Amino acid sequence: MELDDMFLMGKRPITLRLVLGLMEDADNSLETYRWATPALLHSIHTKDTTLSDYVKEVFEQKGLTPYKPYKEEEQTEKLSAEEQLKKVKMDEFMMRSKAKIALEELMALKDAKGLPLFCQKNHWWAVFRIFVDLQVCGIRENRYKEFIELIEKLQLNKVNAELDMATLSNITQDIFRFPFTMWELKVPKDASTRWLTAFERMNQLAETLKKSLRMKGF
């Protein structure tokens, strides 16, 4: 995905970076669809599956569906209010149980020296980012308090680094505030070796957690 790619919208040249930015910041579904269209057309023209996957992720974060075949015969069985409530509670319980298992697996990971891979407060940035990207247990952008409350409710058997509001909210000052698919594209060209080493660990944590959650149905 080349963010500096340029193409025409009508007679006006525009960059992919601007189109994606307008799509991400759109405050209604109509505007989101409007800017997603040229992005998807560009992904088809360039055969860029990373770009089309990113558009899909943005739509999922906004609770929208980019495309789904319509089948009139598909009808969902209507449940009573009591049955719906029971189903919601069961779904929430299952989601939390799966999220807890995924995080405990993450805490158990070791680096090349046999030490915990997850070992610093800011490593929670990776967890928060993936939870937002996959909408784990309804976590959304900037909902730091809800995320902290969720982690407390999970009652993890082992936590390698403390989770606090001050550290978590500082995610806005780094590239980790962007969707995970954008991280590598946002790496500064003048990044130091130390920064890159820290990034690689954060990237590994996020990638591992994402795969684990995907396997569990998120």
Coordinates of C-alpha atoms in Angstrom, one line a residue:
M1 CA 0.0 0.0 0.0
E2 CA 1.7 3.2 -1.3
L3 CA 0.1 6.1 0.5
D4 CA 1.7 8.6 -1.9
D5 CA 0.1 7.0 -5.0
M6 CA -1.8 9.6 -7.0
F7 CA -4.9 9.1 -9.1
L8 CA -7.7 11.2 -10.6
M9 CA -11.1 11.8 -9.1
G10 CA -12.9 13.5 -11.9
K11 CA -10.3 15.9 -13.1
R12 CA -8.7 16.4 -9.7
P13 CA -5.5 14.6 -8.8
I14 CA -5.5 13.2 -5.2
T15 CA -3.3 11.0 -3.1
L16 CA -4.2 7.7 -1.5
R17 CA -3.2 9.1 1.8
L18 CA -5.8 11.9 1.6
V19 CA -8.5 9.5 0.4
L20 CA -7.9 7.1 3.3
G21 CA -7.8 10.0 5.8
L22 CA -11.1 11.3 4.6
M23 CA -12.6 7.8 4.8
E24 CA -11.3 7.3 8.4
D25 CA -12.5 10.7 9.6
A26 CA -15.9 10.5 7.9
D27 CA -18.7 11.1 10.4
N28 CA -21.4 9.2 8.6
S29 CA -21.8 6.1 6.6
L30 CA -22.5 7.9 3.3
E31 CA -19.2 9.8 3.5
T32 CA -17.3 6.6 4.5
Y33 CA -18.7 4.8 1.4
R34 CA -17.9 7.8 -0.8
W35 CA -14.2 7.8 0.0
A36 CA -13.9 4.0 0.2
T37 CA -15.0 3.7 -3.4
P38 CA -11.9 5.3 -5.0
A39 CA -9.7 3.5 -2.5
L40 CA -11.2 0.1 -3.4
L41 CA -11.0 0.9 -7.2
H42 CA -7.3 1.8 -6.7
S43 CA -6.7 -1.5 -4.9
I44 CA -8.3 -3.4 -7.8
H45 CA -6.2 -1.5 -10.3
T46 CA -3.0 -2.1 -8.4
K47 CA -3.9 -5.6 -7.2
D48 CA -3.2 -4.3 -3.6
T49 CA -4.9 -6.7 -1.2
T50 CA -3.3 -4.9 1.8
L51 CA -5.3 -1.8 0.8
S52 CA -8.6 -3.6 0.3
D53 CA -8.0 -5.4 3.7
Y54 CA -7.4 -2.0 5.4
V55 CA -10.6 -0.5 3.9
K56 CA -12.5 -3.6 5.2
E57 CA -11.0 -3.1 8.7
V58 CA -12.0 0.6 8.8
F59 CA -15.6 -0.4 7.8
E60 CA -15.7 -3.0 10.6
Q61 CA -14.5 -0.5 13.1
K62 CA -17.3 1.8 12.1
G63 CA -19.9 -1.0 12.2
L64 CA -20.4 -1.0 8.4
T65 CA -20.3 -3.7 5.8
P66 CA -18.5 -2.8 2.5
Y67 CA -20.2 -5.6 0.6
K68 CA -22.5 -8.6 1.2
P69 CA -24.7 -10.4 -1.3
Y70 CA -28.4 -10.0 -0.5
K71 CA -30.5 -13.1 -0.1
E72 CA -34.1 -12.4 0.4
E73 CA -34.8 -15.9 1.7
E74 CA -32.4 -15.5 4.6
Q75 CA -34.4 -14.7 7.7
T76 CA -33.3 -14.7 11.3
E77 CA -35.5 -16.3 13.8
K78 CA -37.1 -13.8 16.2
L79 CA -36.2 -14.3 19.8
S80 CA -38.1 -13.1 22.8
A81 CA -36.6 -10.3 24.9
E82 CA -35.6 -12.7 27.6
E83 CA -34.0 -15.1 25.1
Q84 CA -32.1 -12.2 23.5
L85 CA -30.8 -11.1 26.9
K86 CA -29.6 -14.6 27.7
K87 CA -27.9 -14.9 24.3
V88 CA -26.2 -11.5 24.8
K89 CA -24.9 -12.5 28.2
M90 CA -23.7 -15.8 26.9
D91 CA -21.9 -14.2 24.0
E92 CA -20.3 -11.7 26.3
F93 CA -19.1 -14.4 28.6
M94 CA -17.7 -16.5 25.7
M95 CA -15.9 -13.4 24.3
R96 CA -14.3 -12.5 27.6
S97 CA -13.3 -16.1 28.2
K98 CA -11.6 -16.2 24.8
A99 CA -9.9 -12.8 25.3
K100 CA -8.6 -14.0 28.7
I101 CA -7.1 -17.1 27.2
A102 CA -5.4 -15.1 24.4
L103 CA -3.9 -12.6 26.9
E104 CA -2.6 -15.3 29.2
E105 CA -1.0 -16.9 26.1
L106 CA 0.6 -13.5 25.4
M107 CA 1.9 -13.1 28.9
A108 CA 3.5 -16.6 28.7
L109 CA 5.6 -15.8 25.6
K110 CA 9.4 -15.7 26.0
D111 CA 12.1 -13.8 24.1
A112 CA 15.4 -15.2 22.8
K113 CA 16.8 -14.9 26.4
G114 CA 14.0 -16.8 28.0
L115 CA 12.5 -13.6 29.5
P116 CA 8.8 -12.5 29.1
L117 CA 8.2 -10.9 25.7
F118 CA 5.5 -8.8 27.3
C119 CA 7.4 -6.9 30.0
Q120 CA 6.7 -3.2 29.9
K121 CA 3.7 -0.9 30.6
N122 CA 3.6 0.4 27.1
H123 CA 3.2 -3.1 25.7
W124 CA -0.4 -2.7 26.6
W125 CA -0.5 -0.4 23.6
A126 CA -0.3 -3.5 21.4
V127 CA -3.1 -5.1 23.3
F128 CA -5.4 -2.0 23.1
R129 CA -4.7 -1.5 19.4
I130 CA -5.6 -5.1 18.5
F131 CA -8.7 -5.0 20.8
V132 CA -9.9 -1.9 18.9
D133 CA -9.0 -3.3 15.5
L134 CA -10.9 -6.5 16.1
Q135 CA -13.6 -4.8 18.3
V136 CA -12.9 -7.3 21.1
C137 CA -15.7 -7.1 23.7
G138 CA -16.8 -3.8 22.1
I139 CA -13.6 -1.8 22.8
R140 CA -13.4 1.3 20.6
E141 CA -10.9 4.1 19.9
N142 CA -10.0 6.3 22.9
R143 CA -12.1 4.2 25.3
Y144 CA -9.2 3.7 27.7
K145 CA -11.3 3.5 30.9
E146 CA -13.5 0.8 29.4
F147 CA -10.4 -1.1 28.3
I148 CA -8.9 -1.0 31.8
E149 CA -12.2 -2.1 33.3
L150 CA -12.4 -5.0 30.8
I151 CA -8.9 -6.2 31.7
E152 CA -9.7 -6.0 35.4
K153 CA -12.9 -8.1 34.8
L154 CA -10.9 -10.8 32.9
Q155 CA -8.9 -11.5 36.2
L156 CA -5.8 -12.7 34.4
N157 CA -3.8 -15.2 36.3
K158 CA -0.5 -13.4 35.5
V159 CA 0.2 -9.8 34.4
N160 CA 3.8 -9.0 33.5
A161 CA 3.4 -5.2 33.5
E162 CA 1.0 -2.9 35.3
L163 CA -1.8 -1.3 33.2
D164 CA -2.6 2.3 34.1
M165 CA -4.4 5.2 32.4
A166 CA -1.4 7.5 32.2
T167 CA 0.7 5.0 30.1
L168 CA -2.2 3.8 28.0
S169 CA -3.4 7.3 27.0
N170 CA 0.2 8.1 25.8
I171 CA -0.5 5.8 22.8
T172 CA -1.7 9.0 21.0
Q173 CA 1.9 10.2 20.9
D174 CA 3.2 7.3 18.8
I175 CA 2.4 5.3 15.6
F176 CA 0.6 2.7 17.6
R177 CA -2.5 4.9 17.6
F178 CA -3.0 3.8 14.0
P179 CA -4.6 0.5 12.9
F180 CA -2.1 -2.3 13.1
T181 CA -2.0 -2.7 9.3
M182 CA -0.6 0.8 9.1
W183 CA 2.3 0.4 11.7
E184 CA 5.1 -0.6 9.3
L185 CA 4.0 2.2 6.9
K186 CA 4.3 4.8 9.7
V187 CA 7.8 3.8 10.9
P188 CA 10.0 7.0 10.8
K189 CA 12.8 6.9 8.2
D190 CA 15.2 8.4 10.8
A191 CA 14.2 5.9 13.5
S192 CA 17.1 4.9 15.8
T193 CA 18.2 1.3 16.3
R194 CA 16.9 1.4 19.8
W195 CA 13.5 2.6 18.6
L196 CA 13.4 -0.1 15.9
T197 CA 14.2 -2.8 18.4
A198 CA 11.3 -1.7 20.7
F199 CA 9.0 -1.5 17.6
E200 CA 9.9 -5.0 16.5
R201 CA 8.9 -6.3 20.0
M202 CA 5.6 -4.3 20.0
N203 CA 4.9 -5.5 16.4
Q204 CA 5.5 -9.1 17.4
L205 CA 3.2 -8.8 20.4
A206 CA 0.4 -7.3 18.3
E207 CA 0.8 -9.8 15.5
T208 CA 0.8 -12.8 17.9
L209 CA -2.3 -11.5 19.7
K210 CA -4.1 -10.8 16.5
K211 CA -3.5 -14.3 15.2
S212 CA -4.6 -15.8 18.5
L213 CA -7.8 -13.8 18.6
R214 CA -8.6 -14.5 15.0
M215 CA -8.3 -18.3 15.7
K216 CA -10.7 -17.9 18.6
G217 CA -13.4 -16.3 16.4
F218 CA -12.8 -12.6 16.7

